[in-house]
């Protein structure tokens, strides 16, 4: 991997890319300019895709949402819940058992736990992004 030039990357755009759940959208980071591009996966411009492929050191595909990591995070969060009734409801929702709803719907009645889950998600996402940046020789001082 090459050395990163002195470019600025906008953190919020990286967050959007890593939270992307749509497989029809591709986020690319231009390592030379720091720009993040959002491109439809079915973008019909062979020249564009050829340029991206030929310049793989310049254009990095940004990984999207990681469902496996989200499930693991949610499982760990549920195990840490002290309230046995809430933990049971969340466990049933996690397993997809009726009559309970979605985890977020249940937690809407428990604002402290909802805030804790959101803080965990943000922390894990930030760590995931930082690891990815380090793997590609991009350092936090380049992030806005």
Coordinates of N, CA and C in Angstrom, one line a residue:
X1 N 0.9 -1.2 0.0 CA 0.0 0.0 0.0 C 0.9 1.2 0.0
X2 N 0.5 2.3 -0.7 CA 1.3 3.5 -0.8 C 1.1 4.4 0.4
X3 N 1.9 5.4 0.4 CA 1.8 6.4 1.5 C 0.7 7.4 1.2
X4 N -0.1 7.7 2.2 CA -1.2 8.6 2.0 C -0.7 10.1 1.8
X5 N -1.2 10.8 0.8 CA -0.8 12.2 0.7 C -1.5 13.0 1.8
X6 N -1.1 14.2 1.9 CA -1.7 15.1 2.9 C -3.1 15.6 2.4
X7 N -4.1 14.9 2.6 CA -5.5 15.2 2.2 C -6.4 15.2 3.4
X8 N -7.5 15.8 3.3 CA -8.5 15.8 4.3 C -9.7 14.9 3.9
X9 N -10.1 14.1 4.9 CA -11.3 13.3 4.7 C -12.4 13.7 5.7
X10 N -13.6 13.8 5.2 CA -14.7 14.2 6.0 C -15.2 13.0 6.8
X11 N -15.1 13.1 8.1 CA -15.6 12.0 9.0 C -17.0 11.6 8.8
X12 N -17.9 12.6 8.7 CA -19.3 12.3 8.5 C -19.6 11.5 7.2
X13 N -18.8 11.8 6.2 CA -19.0 11.0 4.9 C -18.5 9.6 5.1
X14 N -17.5 9.4 5.9 CA -17.0 8.0 6.2 C -18.1 7.3 7.0
X15 N -18.7 8.0 7.9 CA -19.7 7.3 8.7 C -20.9 6.9 7.8
X16 N -21.3 7.8 6.9 CA -22.4 7.4 6.0 C -22.0 6.2 5.2
X17 N -20.7 6.1 4.7 CA -20.3 5.0 3.9 C -20.3 3.7 4.7
X18 N -19.8 3.7 5.9 CA -19.7 2.5 6.7 C -21.1 2.1 7.2
X19 N -22.1 3.0 7.2 CA -23.4 2.7 7.7 C -24.3 2.3 6.5
X20 N -23.8 2.3 5.3 CA -24.5 2.0 4.1 C -25.0 0.6 4.1
X21 N -26.4 0.4 4.0 CA -27.0 -0.9 4.0 C -27.4 -1.3 2.6
X22 N -27.3 -0.4 1.7 CA -27.8 -0.7 0.3 C -26.7 -1.3 -0.6
X23 N -26.8 -2.6 -0.9 CA -25.8 -3.2 -1.8 C -25.7 -2.6 -3.2
X24 N -26.7 -1.8 -3.5 CA -26.7 -1.2 -4.9 C -25.9 0.1 -4.9
X25 N -25.4 0.5 -3.8 CA -24.5 1.7 -3.7 C -23.1 1.4 -3.3
X26 N -22.2 2.0 -4.0 CA -20.7 1.8 -3.7 C -20.1 3.1 -3.3
X27 N -19.4 3.1 -2.2 CA -18.7 4.3 -1.7 C -17.2 4.0 -2.0
X28 N -16.6 5.0 -2.6 CA -15.1 4.9 -3.0 C -14.4 6.1 -2.3
X29 N -13.2 5.9 -1.8 CA -12.4 6.9 -1.3 C -11.3 7.2 -2.2
X30 N -11.1 8.4 -2.7 CA -10.0 8.8 -3.5 C -8.8 9.2 -2.6
X31 N -7.8 8.3 -2.5 CA -6.7 8.6 -1.6 C -5.9 9.8 -2.0
X32 N -6.0 10.3 -3.2 CA -5.2 11.4 -3.6 C -5.9 12.7 -3.2
X33 N -7.2 12.8 -3.3 CA -7.9 14.0 -3.1 C -8.7 14.0 -1.7
X34 N -8.9 12.8 -1.2 CA -9.7 12.7 0.1 C -11.2 12.7 -0.1
X35 N -11.6 12.8 -1.4 CA -13.0 12.8 -1.7 C -13.6 11.4 -1.5
X36 N -14.9 11.4 -1.1 CA -15.6 10.2 -1.0 C -16.7 10.2 -2.1
X37 N -16.8 9.2 -2.9 CA -17.7 9.2 -4.0 C -18.8 8.1 -3.7
X38 N -20.0 8.5 -4.0 CA -21.1 7.5 -3.9 C -21.5 7.2 -5.3
X39 N -21.5 5.9 -5.7 CA -21.7 5.5 -7.1 C -22.7 4.3 -7.1
X40 N -23.7 4.4 -7.9 CA -24.6 3.2 -8.0 C -23.8 2.0 -8.5
X41 N -24.0 0.8 -7.9 CA -23.3 -0.4 -8.3 C -23.5 -0.7 -9.8
X42 N -24.6 -0.4 -10.3 CA -24.9 -0.7 -11.7 C -24.6 0.5 -12.6
X43 N -23.7 1.4 -12.2 CA -23.4 2.6 -13.0 C -22.8 2.1 -14.3
X44 N -23.4 2.5 -15.4 CA -23.1 2.0 -16.7 C -22.1 2.8 -17.4
X45 N -20.9 2.8 -16.9 CA -19.7 3.5 -17.5 C -18.5 2.7 -17.4
X46 N -18.3 1.9 -18.4 CA -17.2 0.9 -18.3 C -15.8 1.6 -18.1
X47 N -15.6 2.8 -18.7 CA -14.4 3.6 -18.5 C -14.2 3.9 -17.0
X48 N -15.2 4.3 -16.3 CA -15.1 4.7 -14.9 C -14.7 3.5 -14.1
X49 N -15.3 2.3 -14.3 CA -15.0 1.1 -13.5 C -13.6 0.6 -13.9
X50 N -13.2 0.8 -15.1 CA -11.9 0.4 -15.5 C -10.8 1.3 -14.9
X51 N -11.1 2.6 -14.8 CA -10.1 3.5 -14.1 C -10.0 3.1 -12.6
X52 N -11.1 2.8 -12.0 CA -11.1 2.4 -10.6 C -10.3 1.2 -10.4
X53 N -10.5 0.2 -11.3 CA -9.8 -1.1 -11.2 C -8.3 -0.9 -11.4
X54 N -7.9 -0.1 -12.4 CA -6.5 0.2 -12.8 C -5.8 1.0 -11.7
X55 N -6.5 1.8 -11.0 CA -5.9 2.6 -9.9 C -6.4 2.2 -8.6
X56 N -6.2 0.9 -8.3 CA -6.7 0.4 -7.0 C -6.0 1.0 -5.8
X57 N -4.8 1.5 -6.0 CA -4.1 2.2 -4.9 C -4.7 3.6 -4.6
X58 N -5.3 4.2 -5.6 CA -5.9 5.5 -5.5 C -7.3 5.4 -5.0
X59 N -8.1 4.5 -5.5 CA -9.5 4.3 -5.2 C -9.7 3.1 -4.3
X60 N -10.2 3.4 -3.1 CA -10.5 2.3 -2.1 C -12.0 2.2 -2.0
X61 N -12.5 1.0 -2.1 CA -13.9 0.7 -1.9 C -14.1 0.7 -0.4
X62 N -15.0 1.5 0.1 CA -15.3 1.6 1.5 C -16.3 0.5 1.9
X63 N -16.0 -0.3 2.9 CA -17.0 -1.4 3.2 C -18.3 -0.8 3.9
X64 N -19.4 -1.4 3.6 CA -20.7 -0.9 4.1 C -21.0 -1.5 5.5
X65 N -22.2 -1.5 5.8 CA -22.7 -1.9 7.1 C -22.4 -3.4 7.3
X66 N -22.0 -3.7 8.5 CA -21.6 -5.1 8.8 C -22.6 -5.7 9.7
X67 N -23.5 -6.5 9.1 CA -24.7 -7.1 9.9 C -24.2 -8.0 10.9
X68 N -23.1 -8.8 10.6 CA -22.6 -9.7 11.6 C -22.1 -9.0 12.9
X69 N -21.4 -8.0 12.7 CA -20.9 -7.2 13.8 C -22.0 -6.6 14.6
X70 N -23.0 -6.1 13.9 CA -24.2 -5.5 14.6 C -24.9 -6.6 15.4
X71 N -25.1 -7.8 14.9 CA -25.7 -8.8 15.7 C -24.9 -9.2 16.9
X72 N -23.6 -9.3 16.8 CA -22.7 -9.6 17.9 C -22.8 -8.4 19.0
X73 N -22.8 -7.2 18.5 CA -22.9 -6.1 19.4 C -24.2 -6.1 20.2
X74 N -25.3 -6.4 19.5 CA -26.6 -6.5 20.1 C -26.7 -7.6 21.1
X75 N -26.1 -8.7 20.8 CA -26.1 -9.9 21.7 C -25.3 -9.5 23.0
X76 N -24.2 -8.9 22.8 CA -23.4 -8.5 24.0 C -24.1 -7.5 24.8
X77 N -24.7 -6.5 24.2 CA -25.5 -5.5 24.9 C -26.6 -6.2 25.7
X78 N -27.3 -7.1 25.1 CA -28.4 -7.8 25.8 C -27.9 -8.5 27.1
X79 N -26.8 -9.2 26.9 CA -26.2 -9.9 28.1 C -25.8 -9.0 29.2
X80 N -25.6 -7.7 29.0 CA -25.2 -6.8 30.0 C -26.4 -6.1 30.7
X81 N -27.6 -6.4 30.2 CA -28.8 -5.7 30.8 C -29.0 -6.3 32.2
X82 N -29.2 -5.5 33.2 CA -29.4 -5.9 34.6 C -30.9 -6.3 34.8
X83 N -31.8 -5.5 34.2 CA -33.2 -5.8 34.4 C -33.6 -7.1 33.8
X84 N -34.0 -8.1 34.6 CA -34.3 -9.4 34.0 C -35.5 -9.4 33.0
X85 N -36.5 -8.6 33.3 CA -37.6 -8.5 32.4 C -37.3 -7.9 31.1
X86 N -36.5 -6.8 31.1 CA -36.0 -6.2 29.9 C -35.1 -7.1 29.1
X87 N -34.2 -7.8 29.8 CA -33.3 -8.7 29.1 C -34.0 -9.8 28.4
X88 N -35.1 -10.4 29.1 CA -35.9 -11.4 28.5 C -36.6 -10.9 27.2
X89 N -37.2 -9.7 27.3 CA -37.9 -9.1 26.1 C -36.9 -9.0 25.0
X90 N -35.7 -8.4 25.3 CA -34.7 -8.2 24.2 C -34.2 -9.5 23.7
X91 N -34.0 -10.5 24.5 CA -33.6 -11.8 24.0 C -34.6 -12.4 23.1
X92 N -35.9 -12.3 23.4 CA -36.9 -12.8 22.6 C -37.0 -12.0 21.2
X93 N -36.9 -10.7 21.3 CA -36.9 -9.9 20.1 C -35.6 -10.2 19.2
X94 N -34.5 -10.4 19.9 CA -33.3 -10.8 19.2 C -33.4 -12.1 18.4
X95 N -34.1 -13.0 19.1 CA -34.3 -14.4 18.5 C -35.5 -14.4 17.5
X96 N -36.2 -13.3 17.4 CA -37.3 -13.2 16.5 C -38.6 -13.9 17.0
X97 N -38.7 -14.1 18.3 CA -39.9 -14.8 18.9 C -41.0 -13.7 19.2
X98 N -42.2 -14.2 18.9 CA -43.4 -13.3 19.2 C -43.7 -13.4 20.7
X99 N -44.3 -12.5 21.3 CA -45.0 -11.3 20.8 C -44.2 -10.1 20.8
X100 N -42.9 -10.1 21.0 CA -42.2 -8.9 21.2 C -41.8 -8.3 19.8
X101 N -41.6 -7.0 19.8 CA -41.3 -6.2 18.6 C -39.8 -6.1 18.4
X102 N -39.4 -5.1 17.7 CA -38.0 -4.8 17.4 C -37.3 -4.3 18.7
X103 N -36.0 -4.5 18.7 CA -35.2 -4.1 19.9 C -35.4 -2.6 20.1
X104 N -35.3 -1.8 19.0 CA -35.4 -0.3 19.2 C -36.8 0.1 19.7
X105 N -37.8 -0.7 19.3 CA -39.2 -0.4 19.8 C -39.2 -0.6 21.3
X106 N -38.7 -1.7 21.8 CA -38.7 -2.1 23.2 C -37.9 -1.0 24.0
X107 N -36.7 -0.7 23.4 CA -35.8 0.2 24.2 C -36.4 1.7 24.2
X108 N -37.3 2.0 23.3 CA -37.9 3.3 23.3 C -38.6 3.6 24.7
X109 N -38.9 2.5 25.4 CA -39.5 2.7 26.8 C -38.4 2.7 27.9
X110 N -37.2 2.5 27.5 CA -36.0 2.5 28.4 C -34.9 3.4 27.8
X111 N -35.1 4.7 28.0 CA -34.2 5.7 27.3 C -32.7 5.5 27.7
X112 N -32.5 5.2 29.0 CA -31.1 5.0 29.4 C -30.4 3.9 28.7
X113 N -31.1 2.8 28.5 CA -30.6 1.6 27.8 C -30.4 1.9 26.3
X114 N -31.4 2.7 25.8 CA -31.3 3.1 24.4 C -30.1 3.9 24.1
X115 N -29.9 4.9 25.0 CA -28.7 5.7 24.9 C -27.4 4.9 25.0
X116 N -27.4 3.9 25.9 CA -26.2 3.1 26.1 C -26.0 2.3 24.8
X117 N -27.0 1.7 24.2 CA -26.8 1.0 22.9 C -26.3 1.9 21.8
X118 N -26.9 3.1 21.7 CA -26.4 4.0 20.7 C -24.9 4.4 20.9
X119 N -24.5 4.6 22.1 CA -23.1 4.9 22.4 C -22.2 3.7 22.1
X120 N -22.7 2.5 22.4 CA -21.9 1.3 22.0 C -21.8 1.2 20.5
X121 N -22.9 1.4 19.7 CA -22.8 1.4 18.3 C -21.8 2.4 17.7
X122 N -21.9 3.6 18.2 CA -21.0 4.7 17.8 C -19.6 4.4 18.0
X123 N -19.3 3.8 19.2 CA -18.0 3.5 19.6 C -17.4 2.4 18.7
X124 N -18.2 1.3 18.5 CA -17.8 0.2 17.6 C -17.6 0.7 16.2
X125 N -18.5 1.5 15.7 CA -18.3 2.0 14.3 C -17.1 2.8 14.2
X126 N -16.8 3.7 15.2 CA -15.6 4.5 15.1 C -14.3 3.6 15.1
X127 N -14.3 2.6 16.0 CA -13.2 1.7 16.0 C -13.0 1.0 14.7
X128 N -14.1 0.5 14.1 CA -14.1 -0.2 12.8 C -13.5 0.7 11.7
X129 N -13.9 2.0 11.7 CA -13.4 2.9 10.7 C -11.9 3.2 10.9
X130 N -11.5 3.4 12.2 CA -10.1 3.7 12.5 C -9.2 2.5 12.1
X131 N -9.7 1.2 12.3 CA -8.9 0.1 11.9 C -8.8 0.0 10.4
X132 N -9.9 0.3 9.7 CA -9.9 0.3 8.2 C -8.9 1.4 7.7
X133 N -9.0 2.6 8.3 CA -8.1 3.6 7.9 C -6.6 3.2 8.1
X134 N -6.3 2.7 9.3 CA -4.9 2.2 9.6 C -4.5 1.2 8.6
X135 N -5.3 0.2 8.2 CA -5.0 -0.8 7.3 C -4.6 -0.2 5.9
X136 N -5.1 1.0 5.6 CA -4.8 1.6 4.4 C -3.9 2.8 4.5
X137 N -3.1 2.8 5.6 CA -2.1 3.9 5.8 C -2.7 5.3 5.8
X138 N -3.9 5.4 6.4 CA -4.6 6.7 6.5 C -4.7 7.0 8.0
X139 N -4.3 8.2 8.4 CA -4.2 8.4 9.8 C -5.2 9.5 10.2
X140 N -5.6 9.5 11.4 CA -6.7 10.3 11.9 C -6.4 11.8 11.8
X141 N -5.2 12.2 11.7 CA -4.9 13.7 11.6 C -5.4 14.2 10.2
X142 N -5.7 13.2 9.3 CA -6.2 13.6 8.0 C -7.7 13.7 7.9
X143 N -8.4 13.4 9.1 CA -9.8 13.3 9.1 C -10.4 14.6 9.7
X144 N -11.4 15.1 9.0 CA -12.1 16.4 9.5 C -13.3 16.0 10.2

